Structures are given as structure tokens and as C-alpha cells.
Amino acid sequence: MIAVVQFGGSNCDRDAVRALSDLGFEAERVWHEDPLPEETTGIVLPGGFSYGDYLRGGAMAARSPIMKSVREAAAEGVPVLGVCNGAQIGCESGLTPGAFTTNASARFQCEHVYLRVENADTRWTAAYEEGEVIELPIAHGEGRFELDAERYEELEADDRILFRYCDEDGNVTDEANPNGSLGNVAGVLGDSESVAVLMPHPERASLPQLGNTDGRGVLAGFEG
Amino acid sequence: MTTYTATVTVRLKRGVLDPEAETTKRALERLGFELDALRFTERYEVDLDAADADEAEARADEMAERLLANPTIHDYEVAVVEA
């Protein structure tokens, strides 16, 4: 059972459950004050505005008690996917490197973006080809990826960058970077391949009725 | 025990872009002010009881380390005075 952790202010939890269910997974919302169910085989940290984005996006949720259980589960190899606010929570909790902070535009960016698959050799990207361009929606005010130069080089060397913002043809350019992210980074792996975060929303691009199913491959990563 | 006020100042590391500060700088310039740069800091004032100033500072330091600042993008400093 995939646990979609619902914090106060999460708002993509139902979308995640619906998209995962459509892919054939058993998925349930789990309130952050409740324990993770024993039968948890995967964890989604969904998008939204947990704790009203007070202090920094994801800062409060990252320190909530359930995150201790999430870190323990991740350490045991349970796959964890953080989306948008969940990506901020992942970074704030130390599950994944870097920080997602205020967009360079200083505006909330709500639009469709193109992403280039940088590493197709992970559970989260195995459905794609390396270099493939997919289209996903973004909706965030704090999505600019930041990391010090030394650790960014390590991240690149370790092939832990999953997606970069690009244009329709796959060119990674400043113009195609919606939020000023370092290296156009849109999604990264944690210390192990089982943990990933990304700012774009695969769960909003997974139902055929919505006209774009490019995100299904990311969610399919829970199959392992 | 003495009551102290610990002031925790959190600022972006040098070199990290601050879009809010840039926007504020441009707004000041539109009002006719001349300035070279503008930086935001966040300041938290924490009242707490501690045996001495060192203990108060150590506790405020841990608060900054564990929540108030994000070490990836922030530097912080702590100053303690008797309340």
C-alpha cells in the first residue's frame, strides 16, 4: 500500500491517490499525526502548502513526527516520492540534497513545462529514454533549486539529476528555466535511488481524461 | 534561572539570489531612492529561561540549526541579552 502523507495544507494528496489508483496501485491518504501503516510499500509526500508555507515551504512538515518514520522507511529501501511541496519537504528533511527556494521571478509560476530526462536508469525514470522530453505542469512559488557548487558537482557526477527544465526540443536554456533553478534542475535523487523529489506534478499528468499522461512513468516507479 | 532574549538573525548566504530583495530594491528605485544593494534578513526574538547566557545562546543556536535556518542557503548568528 502506498501511503500518501496528508499534512495540514496538503492539496495534491487526493490527486496522487487517484493517479496511483488509475495505475493499479493500492494507495491511501495517511494523516500526518497517524503512524505509517505497517503494510506501507511506498510513500508519497504530496504537493500543497503544508503549514501555510510558514518559515519556508516544507520547513514545518519536514520536522513533523511522521517524517521520522518516513526517513526510517526510506533507509530500509521503501520508495519515497516528493512532489512540489513534498519536494521542499524532502530537501528540508535531508532526504534529498539542496533546497527549493523563492522563484527567480519572485512570482508564483503556474504553467506547463518541458523536462529532459537526464538519467533513465532509475525506478522513477525507467519508463522514459535518456534525453526524452516530457511535459508536466508546475505550480509553485518556491521551486528554484539551490545547492553549493561543490555538492552540485557531486550530484552531477553521481548522476542523481533526474530532470532538467528544457524547451520543446530538449535544449536546456535559461529561457526554458521557469524559476531560475541551478542547472535547470527540476528533480533529483536522494542518497539512494529509492528516494526522489521533483517540483513538477506527475500526478496531474497521469489520467487519460486530462489529455496528458507524461507523468505516469514517474508514478510507475513504485513498481520498482 | 534568568530570562534572556536570544535574537537569531537568518540571512541568505552571499551569492544566493534573493528575488524578494531585488524586487524591493527596484520598488525603492522607482520611488527615486538611490541604492547599490539591499538584503533581507529574518530576525527571531526568543525569550527563554536559562542558567546563564552561554546556555541561552547554545539553545538558540540549536533552534537555528534545526529549524529557523536552512544550512543549504542560510547563514545565521545568535545574540543573547538579559530580558
PDB file of C-alpha atoms in Angstrom:
ATOM      1  CA  MET A   1       0.000   0.000   0.000  1.00  0.00           C
ATOM      2  CA  ILE A   2       1.357   3.400  -0.995  1.00  0.00           C
ATOM      3  CA  ALA A   3       0.894   5.928   1.800  1.00  0.00           C
ATOM      4  CA  VAL A   4       0.184   9.472   0.616  1.00  0.00           C
ATOM      5  CA  VAL A   5       1.056  11.571   3.642  1.00  0.00           C
ATOM      6  CA  GLN A   6      -1.507  14.280   4.236  1.00  0.00           C
ATOM      7  CA  PHE A   7      -0.272  17.306   6.149  1.00  0.00           C
ATOM      8  CA  GLY A   8      -2.480  20.219   7.116  1.00  0.00           C
ATOM      9  CA  GLY A   9      -2.427  22.243   3.900  1.00  0.00           C
ATOM     10  CA  SER A  10      -1.588  19.403   1.509  1.00  0.00           C
ATOM     11  CA  ASN A  11      -3.788  19.752  -1.562  1.00  0.00           C
ATOM     12  CA  CYS A  12      -2.460  17.240  -4.095  1.00  0.00           C
ATOM     13  CA  ASP A  13      -2.973  14.206  -1.850  1.00  0.00           C
ATOM     14  CA  ARG A  14      -6.257  13.172  -3.481  1.00  0.00           C
ATOM     15  CA  ASP A  15      -4.823  13.695  -6.973  1.00  0.00           C
ATOM     16  CA  ALA A  16      -1.913  11.427  -6.071  1.00  0.00           C
ATOM     17  CA  VAL A  17      -4.223   8.701  -4.732  1.00  0.00           C
ATOM     18  CA  ARG A  18      -6.411   8.915  -7.840  1.00  0.00           C
ATOM     19  CA  ALA A  19      -3.486   8.806 -10.258  1.00  0.00           C
ATOM     20  CA  LEU A  20      -1.807   5.923  -8.417  1.00  0.00           C
ATOM     21  CA  SER A  21      -5.102   4.017  -8.281  1.00  0.00           C
ATOM     22  CA  ASP A  22      -5.524   4.505 -12.026  1.00  0.00           C
ATOM     23  CA  LEU A  23      -2.101   2.907 -12.455  1.00  0.00           C
ATOM     24  CA  GLY A  24      -3.310  -0.090 -10.459  1.00  0.00           C
ATOM     25  CA  PHE A  25      -1.623   0.705  -7.148  1.00  0.00           C
ATOM     26  CA  GLU A  26      -3.326   0.498  -3.822  1.00  0.00           C
ATOM     27  CA  ALA A  27      -2.912   3.973  -2.356  1.00  0.00           C
ATOM     28  CA  GLU A  28      -4.331   5.697   0.681  1.00  0.00           C
ATOM     29  CA  ARG A  29      -4.030   9.020   2.381  1.00  0.00           C
ATOM     30  CA  VAL A  30      -2.385   8.868   5.797  1.00  0.00           C
ATOM     31  CA  TRP A  31      -2.859  11.803   8.165  1.00  0.00           C
ATOM     32  CA  HIS A  32       0.479  13.085   9.394  1.00  0.00           C
ATOM     33  CA  GLU A  33      -0.439  12.603  13.046  1.00  0.00           C
ATOM     34  CA  ASP A  34      -1.216   8.912  12.476  1.00  0.00           C
ATOM     35  CA  PRO A  35       1.505   6.264  12.263  1.00  0.00           C
ATOM     36  CA  LEU A  36       2.595   4.934   8.891  1.00  0.00           C
ATOM     37  CA  PRO A  37       0.637   1.697   8.278  1.00  0.00           C
ATOM     38  CA  GLU A  38       2.736  -1.452   8.645  1.00  0.00           C
ATOM     39  CA  GLU A  39       1.843  -2.551   5.125  1.00  0.00           C
ATOM     40  CA  THR A  40       3.377   0.604   3.637  1.00  0.00           C
ATOM     41  CA  THR A  41       5.323  -0.301   0.498  1.00  0.00           C
ATOM     42  CA  GLY A  42       5.763   3.222  -0.836  1.00  0.00           C
ATOM     43  CA  ILE A  43       5.363   6.821   0.331  1.00  0.00           C
ATOM     44  CA  VAL A  44       4.265   9.984  -1.469  1.00  0.00           C
ATOM     45  CA  LEU A  45       4.916  13.405   0.016  1.00  0.00           C
ATOM     46  CA  PRO A  46       2.288  15.335  -1.947  1.00  0.00           C
ATOM     47  CA  GLY A  47       2.068  18.911  -3.124  1.00  0.00           C
ATOM     48  CA  GLY A  48       0.270  21.717  -1.373  1.00  0.00           C
ATOM     49  CA  PHE A  49       1.041  24.323   1.221  1.00  0.00           C
ATOM     50  CA  SER A  50       1.733  22.408   4.405  1.00  0.00           C
ATOM     51  CA  TYR A  51       1.622  24.667   7.441  1.00  0.00           C
ATOM     52  CA  GLY A  52       0.787  27.584   5.165  1.00  0.00           C
ATOM     53  CA  ASP A  53       4.401  27.618   3.902  1.00  0.00           C
ATOM     54  CA  TYR A  54       5.270  29.388   7.166  1.00  0.00           C
ATOM     55  CA  LEU A  55       9.004  29.945   7.650  1.00  0.00           C
ATOM     56  CA  ARG A  56       9.877  28.216   4.329  1.00  0.00           C
ATOM     57  CA  GLY A  57       7.985  25.854   2.065  1.00  0.00           C
ATOM     58  CA  GLY A  58       8.142  22.413   3.683  1.00  0.00           C
ATOM     59  CA  ALA A  59      10.110  23.547   6.738  1.00  0.00           C
ATOM     60  CA  MET A  60       7.479  22.691   9.336  1.00  0.00           C
ATOM     61  CA  ALA A  61       6.287  19.456   7.748  1.00  0.00           C
ATOM     62  CA  ALA A  62       9.894  18.249   7.465  1.00  0.00           C
ATOM     63  CA  ARG A  63      10.174  18.377  11.268  1.00  0.00           C
ATOM     64  CA  SER A  64       6.822  16.710  11.991  1.00  0.00           C
ATOM     65  CA  PRO A  65       6.935  13.334  13.792  1.00  0.00           C
ATOM     66  CA  ILE A  66       5.761  11.262  10.801  1.00  0.00           C
ATOM     67  CA  MET A  67       8.874  12.324   8.892  1.00  0.00           C
ATOM     68  CA  LYS A  68      10.996  10.316  11.332  1.00  0.00           C
ATOM     69  CA  SER A  69       9.035   7.235  10.215  1.00  0.00           C
ATOM     70  CA  VAL A  70       9.402   8.296   6.572  1.00  0.00           C
ATOM     71  CA  ARG A  71      13.184   8.598   6.956  1.00  0.00           C
ATOM     72  CA  GLU A  72      13.339   5.206   8.657  1.00  0.00           C
ATOM     73  CA  ALA A  73      11.244   3.631   5.902  1.00  0.00           C
ATOM     74  CA  ALA A  74      13.438   5.273   3.253  1.00  0.00           C
ATOM     75  CA  ALA A  75      16.543   3.913   4.962  1.00  0.00           C
ATOM     76  CA  GLU A  76      15.013   0.434   4.694  1.00  0.00           C
ATOM     77  CA  GLY A  77      14.551   0.924   0.971  1.00  0.00           C
ATOM     78  CA  VAL A  78      10.861   1.857   0.852  1.00  0.00           C
ATOM     79  CA  PRO A  79      10.474   4.111  -2.203  1.00  0.00           C
ATOM     80  CA  VAL A  80       9.636   7.729  -1.392  1.00  0.00           C
ATOM     81  CA  LEU A  81       8.499  10.327  -3.942  1.00  0.00           C
ATOM     82  CA  GLY A  82       8.170  14.020  -3.049  1.00  0.00           C
ATOM     83  CA  VAL A  83       6.233  16.271  -5.405  1.00  0.00           C
ATOM     84  CA  CYS A  84       6.266  20.091  -5.255  1.00  0.00           C
ATOM     85  CA  ASN A  85       5.670  20.888  -1.572  1.00  0.00           C
ATOM     86  CA  GLY A  86       6.703  17.274  -1.000  1.00  0.00           C
ATOM     87  CA  ALA A  87       9.984  18.047  -2.786  1.00  0.00           C
ATOM     88  CA  GLN A  88      10.543  21.003  -0.468  1.00  0.00           C
ATOM     89  CA  ILE A  89       9.789  18.716   2.487  1.00  0.00           C
ATOM     90  CA  GLY A  90      12.239  16.126   1.140  1.00  0.00           C
ATOM     91  CA  CYS A  91      15.048  18.675   0.947  1.00  0.00           C
ATOM     92  CA  GLU A  92      14.187  20.321   4.265  1.00  0.00           C
ATOM     93  CA  SER A  93      14.239  16.928   5.969  1.00  0.00           C
ATOM     94  CA  GLY A  94      17.589  15.965   4.468  1.00  0.00           C
ATOM     95  CA  LEU A  95      16.176  13.087   2.410  1.00  0.00           C
ATOM     96  CA  THR A  96      17.359  14.797  -0.756  1.00  0.00           C
ATOM     97  CA  PRO A  97      20.120  17.346  -1.405  1.00  0.00           C
ATOM     98  CA  GLY A  98      19.729  21.070  -1.965  1.00  0.00           C
ATOM     99  CA  ALA A  99      16.885  23.461  -1.331  1.00  0.00           C
ATOM    100  CA  PHE A 100      13.901  24.685  -3.315  1.00  0.00           C
ATOM    101  CA  THR A 101      13.537  28.380  -2.633  1.00  0.00           C
ATOM    102  CA  THR A 102      11.865  31.531  -3.991  1.00  0.00           C
ATOM    103  CA  ASN A 103      11.487  31.590  -7.793  1.00  0.00           C
ATOM    104  CA  ALA A 104      13.864  33.982  -9.534  1.00  0.00           C
ATOM    105  CA  SER A 105      10.791  35.745 -10.917  1.00  0.00           C
ATOM    106  CA  ALA A 106       9.538  36.289  -7.336  1.00  0.00           C
ATOM    107  CA  ARG A 107       6.195  35.116  -8.707  1.00  0.00           C
ATOM    108  CA  PHE A 108       4.078  32.021  -8.368  1.00  0.00           C
ATOM    109  CA  GLN A 109       4.579  30.088 -11.617  1.00  0.00           C
ATOM    110  CA  CYS A 110       1.645  28.004 -12.800  1.00  0.00           C
ATOM    111  CA  GLU A 111       2.245  26.627 -16.279  1.00  0.00           C
ATOM    112  CA  HIS A 112       3.200  23.607 -18.359  1.00  0.00           C
ATOM    113  CA  VAL A 113       6.919  22.982 -18.740  1.00  0.00           C
ATOM    114  CA  TYR A 114       9.119  20.641 -20.710  1.00  0.00           C
ATOM    115  CA  LEU A 115      11.572  18.396 -18.921  1.00  0.00           C
ATOM    116  CA  ARG A 116      14.519  16.481 -20.292  1.00  0.00           C
ATOM    117  CA  VAL A 117      15.090  13.069 -18.746  1.00  0.00           C
ATOM    118  CA  GLU A 118      18.708  13.154 -17.580  1.00  0.00           C
ATOM    119  CA  ASN A 119      19.021   9.685 -16.126  1.00  0.00           C
ATOM    120  CA  ALA A 120      16.643   6.969 -17.341  1.00  0.00           C
ATOM    121  CA  ASP A 121      18.369   4.312 -15.275  1.00  0.00           C
ATOM    122  CA  THR A 122      16.276   4.784 -12.112  1.00  0.00           C
ATOM    123  CA  ARG A 123      12.981   3.342 -10.963  1.00  0.00           C
ATOM    124  CA  TRP A 124      11.369   6.792 -11.372  1.00  0.00           C
ATOM    125  CA  THR A 125      12.513   7.307 -14.953  1.00  0.00           C
ATOM    126  CA  ALA A 126      12.775   3.777 -16.351  1.00  0.00           C
ATOM    127  CA  ALA A 127       9.632   4.388 -18.422  1.00  0.00           C
ATOM    128  CA  TYR A 128      11.474   7.061 -20.414  1.00  0.00           C
ATOM    129  CA  GLU A 129      14.527   7.235 -22.624  1.00  0.00           C
ATOM    130  CA  GLU A 130      17.524   9.302 -21.591  1.00  0.00           C
ATOM    131  CA  GLY A 131      17.185  12.657 -23.333  1.00  0.00           C
ATOM    132  CA  GLU A 132      13.434  12.208 -23.852  1.00  0.00           C
ATOM    133  CA  VAL A 133      11.366  15.371 -23.453  1.00  0.00           C
ATOM    134  CA  ILE A 134       8.189  15.152 -21.373  1.00  0.00           C
ATOM    135  CA  GLU A 135       5.628  17.794 -20.479  1.00  0.00           C
ATOM    136  CA  LEU A 136       4.360  18.315 -16.929  1.00  0.00           C
ATOM    137  CA  PRO A 137       2.597  21.121 -15.073  1.00  0.00           C
ATOM    138  CA  ILE A 138       4.280  23.187 -12.386  1.00  0.00           C
ATOM    139  CA  ALA A 139       2.561  25.327  -9.735  1.00  0.00           C
ATOM    140  CA  HIS A 140       4.946  26.818  -7.207  1.00  0.00           C
ATOM    141  CA  GLY A 141       6.382  29.992  -5.767  1.00  0.00           C
ATOM    142  CA  GLU A 142       9.424  28.327  -4.210  1.00  0.00           C
ATOM    143  CA  GLY A 143      10.896  25.998  -6.794  1.00  0.00           C
ATOM    144  CA  ARG A 144      14.330  27.408  -7.519  1.00  0.00           C
ATOM    145  CA  PHE A 145      16.850  24.652  -6.871  1.00  0.00           C
ATOM    146  CA  GLU A 146      19.886  25.817  -4.922  1.00  0.00           C
ATOM    147  CA  LEU A 147      22.988  23.935  -3.863  1.00  0.00           C
ATOM    148  CA  ASP A 148      26.598  24.919  -3.268  1.00  0.00           C
ATOM    149  CA  ALA A 149      28.909  24.425  -6.246  1.00  0.00           C
ATOM    150  CA  GLU A 150      30.906  21.569  -4.755  1.00  0.00           C
ATOM    151  CA  ARG A 151      27.903  19.438  -3.872  1.00  0.00           C
ATOM    152  CA  TYR A 152      26.245  20.256  -7.184  1.00  0.00           C
ATOM    153  CA  GLU A 153      29.266  18.850  -8.992  1.00  0.00           C
ATOM    154  CA  GLU A 154      28.998  15.692  -6.885  1.00  0.00           C
ATOM    155  CA  LEU A 155      25.308  15.456  -7.715  1.00  0.00           C
ATOM    156  CA  GLU A 156      26.076  15.637 -11.431  1.00  0.00           C
ATOM    157  CA  ALA A 157      28.986  13.218 -11.157  1.00  0.00           C
ATOM    158  CA  ASP A 158      26.781  10.724  -9.302  1.00  0.00           C
ATOM    159  CA  ASP A 159      24.088  11.031 -11.975  1.00  0.00           C
ATOM    160  CA  ARG A 160      21.477  11.998  -9.404  1.00  0.00           C
ATOM    161  CA  ILE A 161      19.748  14.658 -11.510  1.00  0.00           C
ATOM    162  CA  LEU A 162      16.538  13.163 -12.897  1.00  0.00           C
ATOM    163  CA  PHE A 163      15.017  16.043 -14.869  1.00  0.00           C
ATOM    164  CA  ARG A 164      16.069  19.440 -16.179  1.00  0.00           C
ATOM    165  CA  TYR A 165      13.758  22.167 -17.485  1.00  0.00           C
ATOM    166  CA  CYS A 166      14.188  22.468 -21.234  1.00  0.00           C
ATOM    167  CA  ASP A 167      12.465  23.743 -24.350  1.00  0.00           C
ATOM    168  CA  GLU A 168      10.206  21.626 -26.539  1.00  0.00           C
ATOM    169  CA  ASP A 169      13.231  20.278 -28.413  1.00  0.00           C
ATOM    170  CA  GLY A 170      15.141  19.319 -25.283  1.00  0.00           C
ATOM    171  CA  ASN A 171      17.529  22.278 -25.171  1.00  0.00           C
ATOM    172  CA  VAL A 172      18.367  23.220 -21.586  1.00  0.00           C
ATOM    173  CA  THR A 173      18.319  27.026 -21.747  1.00  0.00           C
ATOM    174  CA  ASP A 174      17.777  29.977 -19.421  1.00  0.00           C
ATOM    175  CA  GLU A 175      14.593  30.821 -21.308  1.00  0.00           C
ATOM    176  CA  ALA A 176      13.205  27.366 -20.573  1.00  0.00           C
ATOM    177  CA  ASN A 177      14.040  27.655 -16.870  1.00  0.00           C
ATOM    178  CA  PRO A 178      10.787  28.752 -15.201  1.00  0.00           C
ATOM    179  CA  ASN A 179      12.175  29.526 -11.761  1.00  0.00           C
ATOM    180  CA  GLY A 180      15.918  30.140 -12.041  1.00  0.00           C
ATOM    181  CA  SER A 181      16.893  26.677 -10.785  1.00  0.00           C
ATOM    182  CA  LEU A 182      20.613  25.929 -10.649  1.00  0.00           C
ATOM    183  CA  GLY A 183      21.426  23.915 -13.778  1.00  0.00           C
ATOM    184  CA  ASN A 184      17.695  23.948 -14.689  1.00  0.00           C
ATOM    185  CA  VAL A 185      17.292  21.121 -12.160  1.00  0.00           C
ATOM    186  CA  ALA A 186      13.665  20.063 -11.697  1.00  0.00           C
ATOM    187  CA  GLY A 187      14.104  16.765  -9.860  1.00  0.00           C
ATOM    188  CA  VAL A 188      16.842  14.850  -8.035  1.00  0.00           C
ATOM    189  CA  LEU A 189      17.532  11.559  -6.317  1.00  0.00           C
ATOM    190  CA  GLY A 190      18.297  11.236  -2.623  1.00  0.00           C
ATOM    191  CA  ASP A 191      21.257   9.310  -1.256  1.00  0.00           C
ATOM    192  CA  SER A 192      19.694   6.140  -2.573  1.00  0.00           C
ATOM    193  CA  GLU A 193      17.809   5.586  -5.791  1.00  0.00           C
ATOM    194  CA  SER A 194      14.629   4.797  -3.877  1.00  0.00           C
ATOM    195  CA  VAL A 195      14.110   8.446  -2.874  1.00  0.00           C
ATOM    196  CA  ALA A 196      13.283  11.132  -5.432  1.00  0.00           C
ATOM    197  CA  VAL A 197      11.800  14.611  -5.432  1.00  0.00           C
ATOM    198  CA  LEU A 198      10.637  16.890  -8.212  1.00  0.00           C
ATOM    199  CA  MET A 199       8.854  20.222  -8.411  1.00  0.00           C
ATOM    200  CA  PRO A 200       6.624  19.421 -11.450  1.00  0.00           C
ATOM    201  CA  HIS A 201       3.449  17.407 -10.870  1.00  0.00           C
ATOM    202  CA  PRO A 202       3.396  13.916 -12.444  1.00  0.00           C
ATOM    203  CA  GLU A 203       0.107  13.133 -10.657  1.00  0.00           C
ATOM    204  CA  ARG A 204      -1.571  15.985 -12.571  1.00  0.00           C
ATOM    205  CA  ALA A 205      -0.496  14.453 -15.863  1.00  0.00           C
ATOM    206  CA  SER A 206      -1.413  10.817 -15.352  1.00  0.00           C
ATOM    207  CA  LEU A 207      -5.107  10.436 -16.161  1.00  0.00           C
ATOM    208  CA  PRO A 208      -6.015   9.931 -19.850  1.00  0.00           C
ATOM    209  CA  GLN A 209      -9.120  12.091 -19.355  1.00  0.00           C
ATOM    210  CA  LEU A 210      -6.873  15.086 -18.674  1.00  0.00           C
ATOM    211  CA  GLY A 211      -5.130  14.813 -22.009  1.00  0.00           C
ATOM    212  CA  ASN A 212      -1.559  14.366 -20.799  1.00  0.00           C
ATOM    213  CA  THR A 213      -0.173  11.158 -19.348  1.00  0.00           C
ATOM    214  CA  ASP A 214       3.528  12.029 -19.422  1.00  0.00           C
ATOM    215  CA  GLY A 215       3.664  11.777 -15.621  1.00  0.00           C
ATOM    216  CA  ARG A 216       2.594   8.147 -15.405  1.00  0.00           C
ATOM    217  CA  GLY A 217       6.132   6.923 -15.825  1.00  0.00           C
ATOM    218  CA  VAL A 218       7.268   8.690 -12.657  1.00  0.00           C
ATOM    219  CA  LEU A 219       4.467   7.179 -10.565  1.00  0.00           C
ATOM    220  CA  ALA A 220       5.139   3.775 -12.124  1.00  0.00           C
ATOM    221  CA  GLY A 221       8.431   3.957 -10.232  1.00  0.00           C
ATOM    222  CA  PHE A 222       6.654   2.491  -7.237  1.00  0.00           C
ATOM    223  CA  GLU A 223       6.642  -0.848  -9.054  1.00  0.00           C
ATOM    224  CA  GLY A 224      10.403  -0.899  -8.609  1.00  0.00           C
TER     225      GLY A 224
ATOM    226  CA  MET B   1      17.372  30.930  36.261  1.00  0.00           C
ATOM    227  CA  THR B   2      17.436  34.175  34.332  1.00  0.00           C
ATOM    228  CA  THR B   3      15.238  35.235  31.467  1.00  0.00           C
ATOM    229  CA  TYR B   4      17.116  36.024  28.294  1.00  0.00           C
ATOM    230  CA  THR B   5      16.145  37.228  24.870  1.00  0.00           C
ATOM    231  CA  ALA B   6      18.053  35.433  22.155  1.00  0.00           C
ATOM    232  CA  THR B   7      17.987  37.185  18.805  1.00  0.00           C
ATOM    233  CA  VAL B   8      18.526  34.835  15.879  1.00  0.00           C
ATOM    234  CA  THR B   9      19.317  36.579  12.602  1.00  0.00           C
ATOM    235  CA  VAL B  10      18.991  34.423   9.492  1.00  0.00           C
ATOM    236  CA  ARG B  11      20.248  35.665   6.132  1.00  0.00           C
ATOM    237  CA  LEU B  12      20.862  34.168   2.721  1.00  0.00           C
ATOM    238  CA  LYS B  13      24.456  33.164   2.095  1.00  0.00           C
ATOM    239  CA  ARG B  14      26.370  35.615  -0.077  1.00  0.00           C
ATOM    240  CA  GLY B  15      25.831  34.748  -3.700  1.00  0.00           C
ATOM    241  CA  VAL B  16      22.387  33.191  -3.252  1.00  0.00           C
ATOM    242  CA  LEU B  17      19.874  35.101  -5.335  1.00  0.00           C
ATOM    243  CA  ASP B  18      17.190  36.924  -3.322  1.00  0.00           C
ATOM    244  CA  PRO B  19      14.315  37.754  -5.696  1.00  0.00           C
ATOM    245  CA  GLU B  20      12.251  39.439  -2.988  1.00  0.00           C
ATOM    246  CA  ALA B  21      15.093  41.766  -2.088  1.00  0.00           C
ATOM    247  CA  GLU B  22      15.701  42.524  -5.782  1.00  0.00           C
ATOM    248  CA  THR B  23      12.020  43.374  -6.252  1.00  0.00           C
ATOM    249  CA  THR B  24      12.065  45.596  -3.163  1.00  0.00           C
ATOM    250  CA  LYS B  25      15.218  47.337  -4.402  1.00  0.00           C
ATOM    251  CA  ARG B  26      13.548  48.090  -7.730  1.00  0.00           C
ATOM    252  CA  ALA B  27      10.480  49.460  -5.931  1.00  0.00           C
ATOM    253  CA  LEU B  28      12.685  51.795  -3.873  1.00  0.00           C
ATOM    254  CA  GLU B  29      14.393  52.954  -7.062  1.00  0.00           C
ATOM    255  CA  ARG B  30      11.009  53.655  -8.619  1.00  0.00           C
ATOM    256  CA  LEU B  31      10.353  55.929  -5.641  1.00  0.00           C
ATOM    257  CA  GLY B  32      13.505  57.832  -6.546  1.00  0.00           C
ATOM    258  CA  PHE B  33      15.888  56.398  -3.951  1.00  0.00           C
ATOM    259  CA  GLU B  34      19.449  55.638  -4.968  1.00  0.00           C
ATOM    260  CA  LEU B  35      20.965  52.450  -3.547  1.00  0.00           C
ATOM    261  CA  ASP B  36      23.601  49.914  -4.503  1.00  0.00           C
ATOM    262  CA  ALA B  37      22.130  46.815  -2.940  1.00  0.00           C
ATOM    263  CA  LEU B  38      19.520  45.638  -0.489  1.00  0.00           C
ATOM    264  CA  ARG B  39      19.465  42.470   1.597  1.00  0.00           C
ATOM    265  CA  PHE B  40      16.673  40.867   3.568  1.00  0.00           C
ATOM    266  CA  THR B  41      17.306  39.248   6.918  1.00  0.00           C
ATOM    267  CA  GLU B  42      14.893  37.349   9.095  1.00  0.00           C
ATOM    268  CA  ARG B  43      15.098  38.082  12.796  1.00  0.00           C
ATOM    269  CA  TYR B  44      13.630  35.878  15.512  1.00  0.00           C
ATOM    270  CA  GLU B  45      13.473  37.059  19.127  1.00  0.00           C
ATOM    271  CA  VAL B  46      13.229  34.144  21.517  1.00  0.00           C
ATOM    272  CA  ASP B  47      12.539  34.665  25.224  1.00  0.00           C
ATOM    273  CA  LEU B  48      13.797  31.789  27.345  1.00  0.00           C
ATOM    274  CA  ASP B  49      14.906  30.962  30.879  1.00  0.00           C
ATOM    275  CA  ALA B  50      18.439  29.648  31.223  1.00  0.00           C
ATOM    276  CA  ALA B  51      21.107  29.221  33.899  1.00  0.00           C
ATOM    277  CA  ASP B  52      23.420  31.640  32.120  1.00  0.00           C
ATOM    278  CA  ALA B  53      23.919  33.441  28.826  1.00  0.00           C
ATOM    279  CA  ASP B  54      26.024  30.609  27.394  1.00  0.00           C
ATOM    280  CA  GLU B  55      23.222  28.103  27.901  1.00  0.00           C
ATOM    281  CA  ALA B  56      20.686  30.516  26.392  1.00  0.00           C
ATOM    282  CA  GLU B  57      22.934  31.000  23.379  1.00  0.00           C
ATOM    283  CA  ALA B  58      23.517  27.277  22.933  1.00  0.00           C
ATOM    284  CA  ARG B  59      19.796  26.576  22.949  1.00  0.00           C
ATOM    285  CA  ALA B  60      19.020  29.374  20.474  1.00  0.00           C
ATOM    286  CA  ASP B  61      21.867  28.143  18.318  1.00  0.00           C
ATOM    287  CA  GLU B  62      20.303  24.686  18.176  1.00  0.00           C
ATOM    288  CA  MET B  63      16.919  26.224  17.268  1.00  0.00           C
ATOM    289  CA  ALA B  64      18.570  27.979  14.341  1.00  0.00           C
ATOM    290  CA  GLU B  65      20.457  24.866  13.322  1.00  0.00           C
ATOM    291  CA  ARG B  66      17.430  22.580  13.408  1.00  0.00           C
ATOM    292  CA  LEU B  67      14.620  24.789  12.123  1.00  0.00           C
ATOM    293  CA  LEU B  68      14.989  28.548  11.775  1.00  0.00           C
ATOM    294  CA  ALA B  69      17.765  28.410   9.166  1.00  0.00           C
ATOM    295  CA  ASN B  70      18.282  26.079   6.227  1.00  0.00           C
ATOM    296  CA  PRO B  71      22.037  25.434   6.120  1.00  0.00           C
ATOM    297  CA  THR B  72      21.953  24.923   2.343  1.00  0.00           C
ATOM    298  CA  ILE B  73      21.092  28.561   1.705  1.00  0.00           C
ATOM    299  CA  HIS B  74      21.367  30.416   5.033  1.00  0.00           C
ATOM    300  CA  ASP B  75      23.933  31.768   7.463  1.00  0.00           C
ATOM    301  CA  TYR B  76      22.777  32.768  10.914  1.00  0.00           C
ATOM    302  CA  GLU B  77      24.011  34.443  14.065  1.00  0.00           C
ATOM    303  CA  VAL B  78      22.762  34.447  17.624  1.00  0.00           C
ATOM    304  CA  ALA B  79      22.990  37.283  20.157  1.00  0.00           C
ATOM    305  CA  VAL B  80      21.788  36.980  23.754  1.00  0.00           C
ATOM    306  CA  VAL B  81      20.830  39.695  26.259  1.00  0.00           C
ATOM    307  CA  GLU B  82      19.110  39.567  29.628  1.00  0.00           C
ATOM    308  CA  ALA B  83      15.438  40.292  29.135  1.00  0.00           C
TER     309      ALA B  83
END
